[in-house]
Amino acid sequence: MVRRTIDNFDIAQICESGQCFRMQSQNENTYSVIAGERYLKVAWQDGEYIFDCEEAEFEEFWKTYFNLEEDYGFYISRIHPKDLYLKHAAEFGCGIRILQQDLWEMIVSFLISQQNNIARIRRCIQNICRQYGEERINAYGEVYYTFPAPERLAVLEEDTLKECNLGYRSKYVVRTARSIVSGEVNLNEIRQMPYPQAKEELLKLYGVGKKVADCICLFALHHLQAFPVDTHINQALEKHYKQGFPKRRYQGFEGVLQQYIFYYELQGQSKA
């Protein structure tokens, strides 16, 4: 059991921020997270977070996963004082951190995310894991499933994952799995690439466009300069940044600010 008081960290906001689809609320104060083969429960109690794992596992894995050593207060402090919209968005979502997640899982997750909502994406991924992942038992005696490896999905027919409610996205996932298994695209090499090169390489995958590639770069590769533009972000840009978002002012952490904007728009607070 690990207890921490952490500034700019809110597990509920992270869960609803659209970057992780295997995190869910257990009750008002407790969330569960599945990452790779690991399972974690995180609870909020008496002003601190309780991570239900050993100290060694927390230090070796979860601290990095939740990006806990990054100073998000610094990013917020850099927002231009006259940009009231961005200041409000950052204040509203100040507990969000950019998770460092598995590259393969993020590729599949954001292929599925196209023309989809968060609740449905979660169900699709849950279906895939139950059908093609490996069964595990957590410390509470509960069953959970690992995320299936590319090899597991590459052998499927292109339409097979329609049974998991992926619809037309089924062929995106299967063809991408085949590209990775065949060596046409090398995930280990992508992990070592700088942002522009990684994005270019990801765009070679079937079904991956610029927005999806940027999501993968931000949420798996931790390229904080990636700035995914979807419907919510487009609405914000059209309304508040008619000349375009001032990326040069926030060079190197544009993706953090993108998450504040996305969450603000998603929750509807900007329209209140």
XYZ file of N, CA and C in Angstrom:
816
model
N 0.837 -1.190 0.000
C 0.000 0.000 0.000
C 0.878 1.249 0.000
N 0.664 2.115 -0.985
C 1.463 3.329 -1.108
C 0.546 4.538 -0.953
N 0.927 5.440 -0.076
C 0.141 6.658 0.149
C 0.932 7.865 -0.331
N 0.278 8.742 -1.084
C 0.944 9.926 -1.601
C -0.018 11.123 -1.626
N 0.506 12.279 -1.284
C -0.189 13.539 -1.521
C 0.420 14.128 -2.786
N -0.382 14.345 -3.805
C 0.135 14.717 -5.123
C -0.602 15.947 -5.640
N 0.149 16.974 -5.972
C -0.438 18.165 -6.583
C -0.805 17.875 -8.033
N -1.856 18.536 -8.499
C -2.270 18.417 -9.900
C -2.441 16.961 -10.324
N -3.140 16.209 -9.502
C -3.447 14.812 -9.825
C -4.852 14.510 -9.351
N -5.719 14.137 -10.291
C -7.106 13.795 -9.971
C -7.477 12.575 -10.810
N -7.589 11.431 -10.174
C -7.824 10.179 -10.896
C -9.158 10.195 -11.635
N -10.162 10.890 -11.079
C -11.463 10.972 -11.747
C -11.351 11.767 -13.048
N -10.624 12.875 -13.012
C -10.439 13.670 -14.229
C -9.651 12.894 -15.274
N -8.618 12.202 -14.848
C -7.817 11.408 -15.786
C -8.681 10.335 -16.439
N -9.519 9.693 -15.642
C -10.385 8.616 -16.140
C -11.318 9.124 -17.242
N -11.787 10.364 -17.108
C -12.759 10.905 -18.052
C -12.128 11.800 -19.114
N -10.793 11.797 -19.201
C -10.124 12.733 -20.102
C -9.941 12.202 -21.521
N -10.371 10.961 -21.764
C -10.336 10.431 -23.121
C -8.989 9.901 -23.565
N -8.087 9.646 -22.629
C -6.777 9.120 -23.022
C -6.572 7.674 -22.590
N -7.412 7.177 -21.694
C -7.269 5.825 -21.165
C -8.637 5.159 -21.135
N -8.723 3.943 -21.663
C -10.024 3.280 -21.781
C -10.129 2.008 -20.951
N -9.099 1.738 -20.113
C -9.150 0.588 -19.226
C -9.044 1.037 -17.769
N -9.561 2.196 -17.518
C -9.655 2.752 -16.172
C -11.132 3.005 -15.908
N -11.617 2.603 -14.734
C -13.029 2.816 -14.451
C -13.280 3.034 -12.972
N -14.384 3.706 -12.697
C -14.776 4.003 -11.323
C -15.345 2.751 -10.668
N -14.845 2.453 -9.459
C -15.382 1.354 -8.655
C -16.449 1.859 -7.697
N -16.221 3.034 -7.159
C -17.182 3.749 -6.320
C -16.772 5.211 -6.326
N -17.340 5.995 -5.460
C -17.107 7.439 -5.480
C -15.638 7.808 -5.314
N -14.881 7.023 -4.568
C -13.497 7.383 -4.251
C -12.445 6.422 -4.796
N -12.870 5.368 -5.495
C -11.924 4.339 -5.915
C -12.032 4.056 -7.411
N -10.868 3.929 -8.046
C -10.803 3.620 -9.477
C -9.890 2.423 -9.691
N -10.204 1.630 -10.706
C -9.336 0.519 -11.082
C -8.662 0.850 -12.409
N -7.456 0.336 -12.578
C -6.676 0.577 -13.792
C -6.053 -0.750 -14.231
N -6.195 -1.066 -15.513
C -5.486 -2.203 -16.092
C -4.491 -1.641 -17.095
N -3.224 -1.973 -16.912
C -2.174 -1.512 -17.818
C -1.286 -2.704 -18.148
N -1.345 -3.149 -19.387
C -0.606 -4.352 -19.755
C -1.157 -5.540 -18.988
N -0.312 -6.184 -18.203
C -0.762 -7.311 -17.382
C -0.996 -6.894 -15.933
N -0.855 -5.613 -15.647
C -0.966 -5.122 -14.267
C -2.369 -4.611 -13.962
N -2.739 -4.767 -12.702
C -4.034 -4.291 -12.222
C -3.791 -3.461 -10.962
N -4.446 -2.318 -10.873
C -4.253 -1.430 -9.727
C -5.565 -0.802 -9.304
N -5.742 -0.649 -7.997
C -6.834 0.166 -7.476
C -6.238 1.407 -6.820
N -6.839 2.541 -7.141
C -6.394 3.829 -6.608
C -7.564 4.463 -5.876
N -7.352 4.830 -4.619
C -8.427 5.411 -3.810
C -8.010 6.778 -3.275
N -8.990 7.656 -3.125
C -8.788 8.980 -2.548
C -9.355 8.969 -1.127
N -8.515 9.278 -0.146
C -8.968 9.220 1.246
C -8.191 10.213 2.109
N -8.920 11.042 2.828
C -8.326 11.981 3.792
C -7.190 12.811 3.192
N -7.436 13.315 1.977
C -6.480 14.230 1.369
C -5.283 13.589 0.707
N -5.278 12.277 0.557
C -4.160 11.628 -0.108
C -4.657 10.471 -0.967
N -3.804 10.077 -1.906
C -4.128 8.942 -2.759
C -3.478 7.678 -2.213
N -4.230 6.579 -2.299
C -3.743 5.281 -1.854
C -3.652 4.373 -3.072
N -2.447 3.965 -3.410
C -2.200 3.046 -4.525
C -2.026 1.658 -3.935
N -2.919 0.743 -4.280
C -2.908 -0.584 -3.672
C -1.909 -1.495 -4.390
N -0.638 -1.235 -4.112
C 0.435 -2.039 -4.684
C 1.650 -1.915 -3.776
N 2.658 -2.724 -4.050
C 3.894 -2.630 -3.278
C 4.680 -1.381 -3.690
N 5.478 -0.883 -2.765
C 6.289 0.302 -3.033
C 7.174 0.098 -4.266
N 7.746 -1.080 -4.411
C 8.636 -1.343 -5.537
C 7.897 -1.240 -6.866
N 6.700 -1.803 -6.933
C 5.914 -1.728 -8.167
C 5.509 -0.292 -8.467
N 5.155 0.441 -7.429
C 4.793 1.844 -7.605
C 5.967 2.623 -8.192
N 7.146 2.424 -7.626
C 8.334 3.162 -8.074
C 8.766 2.738 -9.474
N 8.666 1.446 -9.757
C 9.157 0.918 -11.029
C 8.184 1.122 -12.190
N 6.887 1.169 -11.889
C 5.925 1.214 -12.992
C 4.911 2.356 -12.878
N 4.163 2.398 -11.792
C 3.024 3.308 -11.735
C 3.416 4.779 -11.656
N 4.543 5.076 -11.053
C 5.001 6.475 -10.989
C 5.224 7.018 -12.401
N 5.801 6.176 -13.249
C 6.013 6.577 -14.643
C 4.704 6.579 -15.413
N 3.891 5.562 -15.215
C 2.606 5.459 -15.911
C 1.765 6.713 -15.693
N 1.681 7.166 -14.452
C 0.886 8.352 -14.133
C 1.659 9.660 -14.309
N 2.922 9.564 -14.720
C 3.750 10.745 -14.963
C 3.813 11.654 -13.721
N 4.073 11.034 -12.578
C 3.985 11.747 -11.310
C 5.178 12.655 -11.009
N 6.266 12.492 -11.738
C 7.433 13.330 -11.472
C 7.460 14.602 -12.311
N 6.459 14.749 -13.178
C 6.356 15.955 -14.003
C 5.659 17.057 -13.198
N 6.112 18.299 -13.368
C 5.528 19.448 -12.659
C 4.458 20.099 -13.528
N 3.210 19.677 -13.346
C 2.118 20.229 -14.139
C 1.729 21.624 -13.680
N 2.054 21.970 -12.455
C 1.842 23.337 -11.985
C 2.651 24.325 -12.805
N 3.828 23.895 -13.239
C 4.672 24.739 -14.086
C 3.992 25.010 -15.414
N 3.419 23.970 -16.029
C 2.739 24.157 -17.305
C 1.586 25.149 -17.165
N 0.810 24.981 -16.106
C -0.332 25.869 -15.890
C 0.136 27.308 -15.666
N 1.231 27.469 -14.947
C 1.742 28.819 -14.657
C 2.224 29.540 -15.913
N 2.516 28.789 -16.983
C 3.029 29.386 -18.224
C 1.914 29.920 -19.126
N 0.671 29.661 -18.780
C -0.442 30.132 -19.610
C -0.508 31.659 -19.575
N -0.665 32.240 -20.748
C -0.701 33.703 -20.852
C -1.865 34.243 -20.012
N -1.612 35.236 -19.153
C -2.661 35.738 -18.251
C -3.878 36.307 -18.968
N -3.713 36.732 -20.223
C -4.854 37.292 -20.956
C -5.671 36.219 -21.662
N -5.172 34.995 -21.685
C -5.923 33.901 -22.314
C -6.856 33.296 -21.265
N -7.964 33.983 -21.034
C -8.875 33.569 -19.966
C -9.510 32.206 -20.244
N -9.776 31.928 -21.512
C -10.367 30.628 -21.850
C -9.437 29.495 -21.436
N -8.167 29.595 -21.807
C -7.216 28.535 -21.490
C -6.955 28.449 -19.991
N -6.942 29.597 -19.326
C -6.766 29.597 -17.868
C -7.920 28.867 -17.197
N -9.155 29.147 -17.647
C -10.329 28.471 -17.068
C -10.280 26.968 -17.349
N -9.883 26.603 -18.594
C -9.810 25.188 -18.953
C -8.784 24.467 -18.085
N -7.621 25.088 -17.866
C -6.570 24.469 -17.052
C -6.984 24.371 -15.593
N -7.651 25.383 -15.091
C -8.136 25.335 -13.702
C -9.164 24.220 -13.540
N -10.032 24.073 -14.542
C -11.085 23.067 -14.472
C -10.524 21.648 -14.519
N -9.484 21.437 -15.337
C -8.921 20.094 -15.505
C -7.528 19.950 -14.936
N -7.238 20.706 -13.877
C -5.863 20.779 -13.362
C -5.345 19.464 -12.780
N -6.216 18.465 -12.620
C -5.764 17.175 -12.102
C -5.388 16.173 -13.173
N -5.481 16.590 -14.435
C -5.156 15.681 -15.538
C -3.644 15.604 -15.732
N -3.149 14.398 -15.927
C -1.762 14.172 -16.320
C -1.748 13.322 -17.582
N -0.699 13.463 -18.356
C -0.582 12.677 -19.581
C 0.021 11.320 -19.220
N -0.783 10.281 -19.320
C -0.329 8.937 -18.972
C 0.696 8.433 -19.985
N 1.577 7.550 -19.526
C 2.552 6.928 -20.423
C 2.143 5.470 -20.605
N 1.390 5.227 -21.664
C 0.750 3.937 -21.871
C 1.447 3.115 -22.959
N 1.017 1.874 -23.068
C 1.609 0.944 -24.027
C 1.318 1.367 -25.459
N 2.331 1.347 -26.294
C 2.206 1.823 -27.670
C 1.195 1.006 -28.470
N 1.305 -0.303 -28.438
C 0.378 -1.149 -29.203
C -1.060 -0.929 -28.744
N -1.291 -0.890 -27.448
C -2.648 -0.679 -26.947
C -3.203 0.665 -27.398
N -2.369 1.701 -27.406
C -2.839 3.023 -27.839
C -3.127 3.056 -29.338
N -2.356 2.328 -30.128
C -2.642 2.256 -31.557
C -4.037 1.684 -31.782
N -4.328 0.565 -31.146
C -5.644 -0.061 -31.298
C -6.739 0.835 -30.721
N -6.506 1.389 -29.548
C -7.515 2.209 -28.884
C -7.937 3.395 -29.740
N -6.964 4.052 -30.356
C -7.316 5.247 -31.116
C -7.726 4.947 -32.551
N -7.410 3.752 -33.058
C -8.062 3.302 -34.284
C -9.558 3.132 -34.026
N -9.881 2.562 -32.880
C -11.277 2.337 -32.503
C -11.988 3.656 -32.201
N -11.240 4.656 -31.762
C -11.842 5.919 -31.295
C -12.478 6.734 -32.409
N -12.152 6.426 -33.654
C -12.630 7.256 -34.759
C -14.149 7.197 -34.889
N -14.759 8.385 -34.924
C -16.220 8.512 -35.001
C -16.889 7.703 -33.894
N -16.362 7.817 -32.682
C -16.835 7.008 -31.565
C -16.835 7.853 -30.300
N -17.566 7.409 -29.278
C -17.534 8.121 -27.996
C -16.817 7.273 -26.948
N -16.459 7.902 -25.839
C -15.622 7.243 -24.835
C -16.272 5.977 -24.285
N -17.550 6.036 -23.975
C -18.229 4.865 -23.401
C -18.200 3.680 -24.370
N -18.411 3.961 -25.639
C -18.435 2.883 -26.627
C -17.029 2.350 -26.895
N -16.041 3.235 -26.893
C -14.659 2.783 -27.059
C -14.295 1.815 -25.938
N -14.669 2.162 -24.718
C -14.381 1.292 -23.571
C -15.011 -0.083 -23.757
N -16.253 -0.111 -24.219
C -16.930 -1.402 -24.407
C -16.241 -2.219 -25.491
N -15.836 -1.562 -26.580
C -15.149 -2.271 -27.664
C -13.853 -2.903 -27.170
N -13.084 -2.131 -26.415
C -11.801 -2.633 -25.922
C -12.020 -3.740 -24.894
N -13.023 -3.568 -24.054
C -13.347 -4.629 -23.100
C -13.715 -5.917 -23.835
N -14.484 -5.796 -24.905
C -14.871 -6.976 -25.696
C -13.657 -7.660 -26.306
N -12.742 -6.876 -26.870
C -11.540 -7.441 -27.479
C -10.693 -8.171 -26.441
N -10.534 -7.547 -25.277
C -9.704 -8.159 -24.231
C -10.319 -9.450 -23.705
N -11.622 -9.466 -23.532
C -12.293 -10.673 -23.053
C -12.198 -11.802 -24.076
N -12.296 -11.439 -25.345
C -12.312 -12.454 -26.394
C -10.910 -12.948 -26.750
N -9.927 -12.043 -26.753
C -8.610 -12.401 -27.285
C -7.444 -12.184 -26.315
N -7.710 -11.549 -25.177
C -6.668 -11.384 -24.174
C -6.547 -12.617 -23.296
N -5.614 -12.556 -22.348
C -5.422 -13.669 -21.421
C -6.081 -13.358 -20.077
N -6.705 -14.365 -19.502
C -7.407 -14.185 -18.222
C -6.398 -14.109 -17.075
N -6.635 -13.177 -16.171
C -5.817 -13.021 -14.976
C -6.739 -12.874 -13.761
N -6.184 -13.164 -12.590
C -6.910 -12.969 -11.333
C -6.144 -11.923 -10.526
N -6.824 -10.856 -10.119
C -6.130 -9.830 -9.344
C -6.070 -10.189 -7.862
N -5.497 -9.312 -7.063
C -5.292 -9.582 -5.633
C -6.595 -9.704 -4.859
N -7.697 -9.272 -5.477
C -9.005 -9.328 -4.814
C -9.804 -10.551 -5.250
N -9.176 -11.417 -6.059
C -9.865 -12.603 -6.552
C -10.773 -12.337 -7.730
N -10.638 -11.155 -8.350
C -11.478 -10.776 -9.480
C -10.768 -11.088 -10.799
N -11.559 -11.457 -11.799
C -11.022 -11.766 -13.121
C -10.854 -10.476 -13.925
N -9.720 -10.356 -14.607
C -9.540 -9.297 -15.598
C -8.766 -9.884 -16.772
N -8.632 -9.121 -17.846
C -8.024 -9.650 -19.067
C -6.922 -8.724 -19.565
N -5.855 -9.330 -20.045
C -4.766 -8.554 -20.619
C -5.167 -8.048 -22.004
N -4.423 -7.096 -22.504
C -4.677 -6.605 -23.855
C -4.031 -7.582 -24.842
N -4.757 -8.029 -25.869
C -4.203 -9.036 -26.794
C -3.019 -8.502 -27.591
N -2.020 -9.349 -27.785
C -0.831 -8.990 -28.546
C -1.168 -8.894 -30.034
N -0.353 -8.186 -30.807
C -0.604 -8.094 -32.255
C -0.716 -9.464 -32.912
N 0.099 -10.426 -32.464
C 0.078 -11.765 -33.050
C -1.292 -12.428 -32.910
N -1.977 -12.106 -31.845
C -3.296 -12.710 -31.586
C -4.347 -12.179 -32.561
N -4.202 -10.917 -32.952
C -5.205 -10.294 -33.819
C -4.842 -10.386 -35.301
N -3.558 -10.552 -35.586
C -3.112 -10.571 -36.975
C -3.649 -11.762 -37.760
N -3.994 -12.840 -37.068
C -4.457 -14.058 -37.743
C -5.965 -14.044 -38.021
N -6.652 -13.011 -37.567
C -8.102 -12.946 -37.739
C -8.474 -12.497 -39.143
N -9.692 -12.829 -39.559
C -10.244 -12.253 -40.776
C -10.520 -10.772 -40.521
N -10.509 -9.985 -41.584
C -10.609 -8.536 -41.405
C -11.903 -8.095 -40.732
N -12.967 -8.858 -40.898
C -14.253 -8.464 -40.327
C -14.562 -9.120 -38.983
N -13.642 -9.956 -38.491
C -13.922 -10.729 -37.279
C -14.249 -9.838 -36.085
N -13.551 -8.719 -35.953
C -13.739 -7.871 -34.771
C -15.043 -7.065 -34.798
N -15.808 -7.226 -35.877
C -17.154 -6.658 -35.862
C -17.981 -7.303 -34.747
N -17.626 -8.558 -34.414
C -18.314 -9.257 -33.320
C -18.057 -8.568 -31.978
N -16.998 -7.767 -31.907
C -16.681 -6.999 -30.690
C -17.188 -5.567 -30.799
N -18.087 -5.340 -31.784
C -18.732 -4.036 -31.997
C -17.803 -2.976 -32.581
N -16.746 -3.393 -33.298
C -15.842 -2.411 -33.897
C -16.368 -1.855 -35.217
N -17.316 -2.558 -35.838
C -17.820 -2.089 -37.121
C -16.706 -2.042 -38.156
N -16.718 -0.973 -38.984
C -15.721 -0.854 -40.062
C -14.297 -0.748 -39.534
N -14.126 -0.431 -38.252
C -12.788 -0.293 -37.664
C -12.098 -1.651 -37.503
N -12.845 -2.738 -37.635
C -12.274 -4.076 -37.497
C -11.096 -4.268 -38.450
N -11.282 -3.872 -39.704
C -10.201 -4.076 -40.680
C -9.007 -3.187 -40.371
N -9.222 -2.012 -39.766
C -8.106 -1.160 -39.373
C -7.200 -1.895 -38.381
N -7.834 -2.489 -37.375
C -7.080 -3.146 -36.309
C -6.370 -4.397 -36.833
N -7.076 -5.202 -37.603
C -6.487 -6.455 -38.096
C -5.337 -6.170 -39.063
N -5.532 -5.256 -39.987
C -4.468 -4.936 -40.947
C -3.257 -4.316 -40.243
N -3.511 -3.490 -39.246
C -2.415 -2.891 -38.489
C -1.644 -3.959 -37.722
N -2.361 -4.896 -37.118
C -1.696 -6.006 -36.422
C -0.806 -6.786 -37.380
N -1.292 -7.003 -38.588
C -0.507 -7.732 -39.584
C 0.756 -6.952 -39.968
N 0.628 -5.629 -40.097
C 1.785 -4.791 -40.452
C 2.876 -4.888 -39.396
N 2.454 -4.955 -38.142
C 3.411 -5.018 -37.038
C 4.050 -6.405 -36.958
N 3.240 -7.440 -37.081
C 3.754 -8.811 -36.987
C 4.698 -9.122 -38.157
N 4.397 -8.581 -39.328
C 5.226 -8.837 -40.506
C 6.544 -8.075 -40.465
N 6.622 -7.075 -39.581
C 7.842 -6.276 -39.502
C 7.816 -5.055 -40.401
N 6.714 -4.868 -41.118
C 6.580 -3.693 -41.986
C 6.701 -2.403 -41.165
N 6.142 -2.444 -39.954
C 6.274 -1.332 -39.005
C 6.843 -1.894 -37.712
N 7.897 -1.265 -37.203
C 8.594 -1.760 -36.015
C 8.292 -0.857 -34.822
N 7.570 -1.377 -33.845
C 7.172 -0.570 -32.689
C 8.371 -0.166 -31.839
N 9.348 -1.040 -31.714
C 10.539 -0.696 -30.921
C 11.293 0.475 -31.537
N 11.342 0.518 -32.842
C 12.001 1.644 -33.507
C 11.202 2.925 -33.324
N 9.890 2.826 -33.411
C 9.043 4.008 -33.234
C 9.226 4.598 -31.839
N 9.387 3.743 -30.849
C 9.571 4.226 -29.475
C 10.816 5.094 -29.325
N 11.786 4.891 -30.176
C 13.048 5.627 -30.090
C 13.063 6.885 -30.958
N 12.036 7.073 -31.745
C 12.034 8.179 -32.711
C 11.590 9.495 -32.085
N 12.105 10.619 -32.581
C 11.572 11.921 -32.186
C 10.157 12.084 -32.740
N 9.444 13.058 -32.226
C 8.027 13.223 -32.559
C 7.729 13.253 -34.064
N 8.362 14.106 -34.864
C 7.976 14.159 -36.285
C 8.163 12.825 -37.000
N 9.247 12.147 -36.706
C 9.534 10.874 -37.361
C 8.578 9.790 -36.887
N 8.278 9.776 -35.586
C 7.337 8.787 -35.044
C 5.960 8.964 -35.662
N 5.521 10.207 -35.773
C 4.207 10.476 -36.368
C 4.168 10.016 -37.819
N 5.224 10.312 -38.565
C 5.298 9.902 -39.968
C 5.236 8.382 -40.110
N 5.909 7.689 -39.205
C 5.911 6.229 -39.250
C 4.535 5.668 -38.902
N 3.878 6.249 -37.925
C 2.547 5.789 -37.524
C 1.524 5.989 -38.643
N 1.718 7.026 -39.443
C 0.789 7.300 -40.540
C 0.833 6.219 -41.622
N 1.846 5.354 -41.581
C 1.935 4.239 -42.532
C 0.935 3.141 -42.197
N 0.453 3.124 -40.957
C -0.480 2.091 -40.530
C -1.868 2.341 -41.125
N -2.510 1.260 -41.536
C -3.821 1.364 -42.181
C -4.853 1.936 -41.196
N -5.508 3.011 -41.613
C -6.539 3.613 -40.780
C -6.041 4.703 -39.858
N -4.733 4.914 -39.795
C -4.176 5.947 -38.917
C -4.035 7.252 -39.695
N -4.800 8.267 -39.262
C -4.676 9.602 -39.825
C -3.927 10.501 -38.870
N -3.885 11.797 -39.168
C -3.083 12.727 -38.378
C -3.543 12.815 -36.926
N -4.861 12.865 -36.704
C -5.372 12.979 -35.334
C -5.030 11.749 -34.522
N -5.247 10.577 -35.097
C -4.949 9.320 -34.405
C -3.457 9.209 -34.132
N -2.643 9.561 -35.114
C -1.185 9.508 -34.927
C -0.749 10.430 -33.786
N -1.340 11.610 -33.717
C -0.991 12.539 -32.636
C -1.438 12.016 -31.275
N -2.595 11.387 -31.219
C -3.056 10.789 -29.954
C -2.072 9.710 -29.488
N -1.627 8.882 -30.405
C -0.673 7.822 -30.067
C 0.642 8.432 -29.593
N 1.103 9.452 -30.309
C 2.355 10.119 -29.923
C 2.253 10.732 -28.533
N 1.104 11.299 -28.210
C 0.933 11.970 -26.921
C 0.745 10.979 -25.777
N -0.121 10.002 -25.957
C -0.531 9.150 -24.843
C 0.287 7.863 -24.692
N 1.074 7.522 -25.706
C 1.930 6.338 -25.600
C 3.402 6.720 -25.578
N 3.790 7.613 -26.480
C 5.208 7.957 -26.632
C 5.603 9.171 -25.806
N 4.623 9.830 -25.216
C 4.853 10.989 -24.340
C 5.558 12.134 -25.070
N 5.194 12.319 -26.329
C 5.645 13.496 -27.066
C 4.669 14.625 -26.728
N 5.024 15.434 -25.757
C 4.091 16.433 -25.248
C 3.811 17.558 -26.234
N 4.570 17.608 -27.332
C 4.311 18.625 -28.342
C 3.208 18.210 -29.318
N 2.778 16.946 -29.251
C 1.680 16.482 -30.101
C 0.389 17.173 -29.684
N -0.398 17.594 -30.656
C -1.618 18.368 -30.385
C -2.752 17.794 -31.236
N -3.372 16.694 -30.781
C -4.451 16.078 -31.568
C -5.634 17.032 -31.736
N -6.165 17.082 -32.942
C -7.314 17.948 -33.224
C -8.504 17.093 -33.642
N -9.502 17.033 -32.763
C -10.742 16.323 -33.071
C -11.877 17.350 -33.094
N -13.114 16.879 -33.054
C -14.270 17.775 -33.116
C -14.276 18.764 -31.959
N -14.011 18.291 -30.749
C -14.033 19.164 -29.573
C -12.963 20.243 -29.663
N -11.763 19.845 -30.055
C -10.669 20.815 -30.179
C -10.952 21.793 -31.312
N -11.493 21.283 -32.410
C -11.840 22.161 -33.534
C -12.826 23.238 -33.120
N -13.814 22.855 -32.334
C -14.798 23.822 -31.858
C -14.131 24.909 -31.027
N -13.215 24.507 -30.170
C -12.511 25.465 -29.321
C -11.628 26.385 -30.157
N -10.944 25.824 -31.146
C -10.073 26.629 -31.993
C -10.872 27.658 -32.784
N -11.992 27.240 -33.337
C -12.820 28.141 -34.131
C -13.397 29.273 -33.289
N -13.691 28.959 -32.034
C -14.319 29.958 -31.165
C -13.307 30.862 -30.470
N -12.176 30.300 -30.037
C -11.244 31.049 -29.193
C -9.890 31.333 -29.833
N -9.553 30.620 -30.910
C -8.229 30.789 -31.519
C -8.362 30.844 -33.039
N -9.008 31.885 -33.518
C -9.293 31.997 -34.951
C -8.011 32.072 -35.784
N -6.929 32.536 -35.187
C -5.640 32.587 -35.887
C -4.816 31.321 -35.637
N -5.416 30.344 -34.968
C -4.712 29.105 -34.640
C -4.189 29.120 -33.214
N -4.038 27.942 -32.642
C -3.531 27.851 -31.271
C -2.069 28.306 -31.236
N -1.683 29.113 -30.239
C -0.313 29.657 -30.178
C 0.716 28.617 -29.723
N 0.990 27.652 -30.589
C 1.884 26.549 -30.231
C 3.301 27.021 -29.919
N 3.757 28.047 -30.600
C 5.131 28.508 -30.366
C 5.297 29.017 -28.938
N 4.248 29.644 -28.399
C 4.312 30.147 -27.028
C 4.431 29.005 -26.030
N 3.830 27.876 -26.364
C 3.790 26.746 -25.427
C 4.599 25.560 -25.961
N 5.631 25.869 -26.706
C 6.412 24.828 -27.364
C 6.959 23.805 -26.371
N 6.684 22.533 -26.661
C 7.181 21.460 -25.823
C 6.145 20.873 -24.882
N 5.031 21.593 -24.677
C 3.978 21.035 -23.811
C 2.579 21.399 -24.327
N 2.465 21.569 -25.635
C 1.171 21.863 -26.241
C 0.143 20.775 -25.947
N 0.618 19.527 -25.906
C -0.293 18.408 -25.679
C -0.935 18.416 -24.311
N -0.231 18.944 -23.308
C -0.818 19.067 -21.971
C -1.995 20.041 -22.019
N -1.785 21.158 -22.684
C -2.835 22.171 -22.785
C -3.997 21.665 -23.646
N -3.669 20.864 -24.643
C -4.724 20.262 -25.459
C -5.658 19.422 -24.604
N -5.092 18.695 -23.645
C -5.929 17.872 -22.770
C -6.844 18.711 -21.889
N -6.347 19.834 -21.396
C -7.209 20.725 -20.615
C -8.372 21.233 -21.473
N -8.060 21.618 -22.712
C -9.096 22.120 -23.610
C -10.099 21.019 -23.935
N -9.591 19.835 -24.272
C -10.469 18.712 -24.628
C -11.422 18.385 -23.481
N -10.880 18.273 -22.272
C -11.695 17.927 -21.104
C -12.736 19.013 -20.824
N -12.331 20.259 -20.947
C -13.221 21.404 -20.728
C -14.376 21.380 -21.727
N -14.056 21.143 -22.981
C -15.083 21.078 -24.015
C -15.976 19.855 -23.828
N -15.351 18.725 -23.492
C -16.092 17.473 -23.333
C -17.116 17.568 -22.212
N -16.734 18.228 -21.122
C -17.626 18.344 -19.986
C -18.652 19.461 -20.134
N -18.486 20.249 -21.203
C -19.481 21.283 -21.473
C -19.346 22.540 -20.645
N -18.258 22.662 -19.860
C -18.118 23.811 -18.978
C -17.904 25.101 -19.756
N -17.261 25.008 -20.904
C -16.971 26.205 -21.678
C -18.239 26.843 -22.245
N -19.318 26.053 -22.268
C -20.577 26.569 -22.817
C -21.487 27.111 -21.728
N -21.057 26.905 -20.454
C -21.916 27.322 -19.343
C -21.988 28.835 -19.234
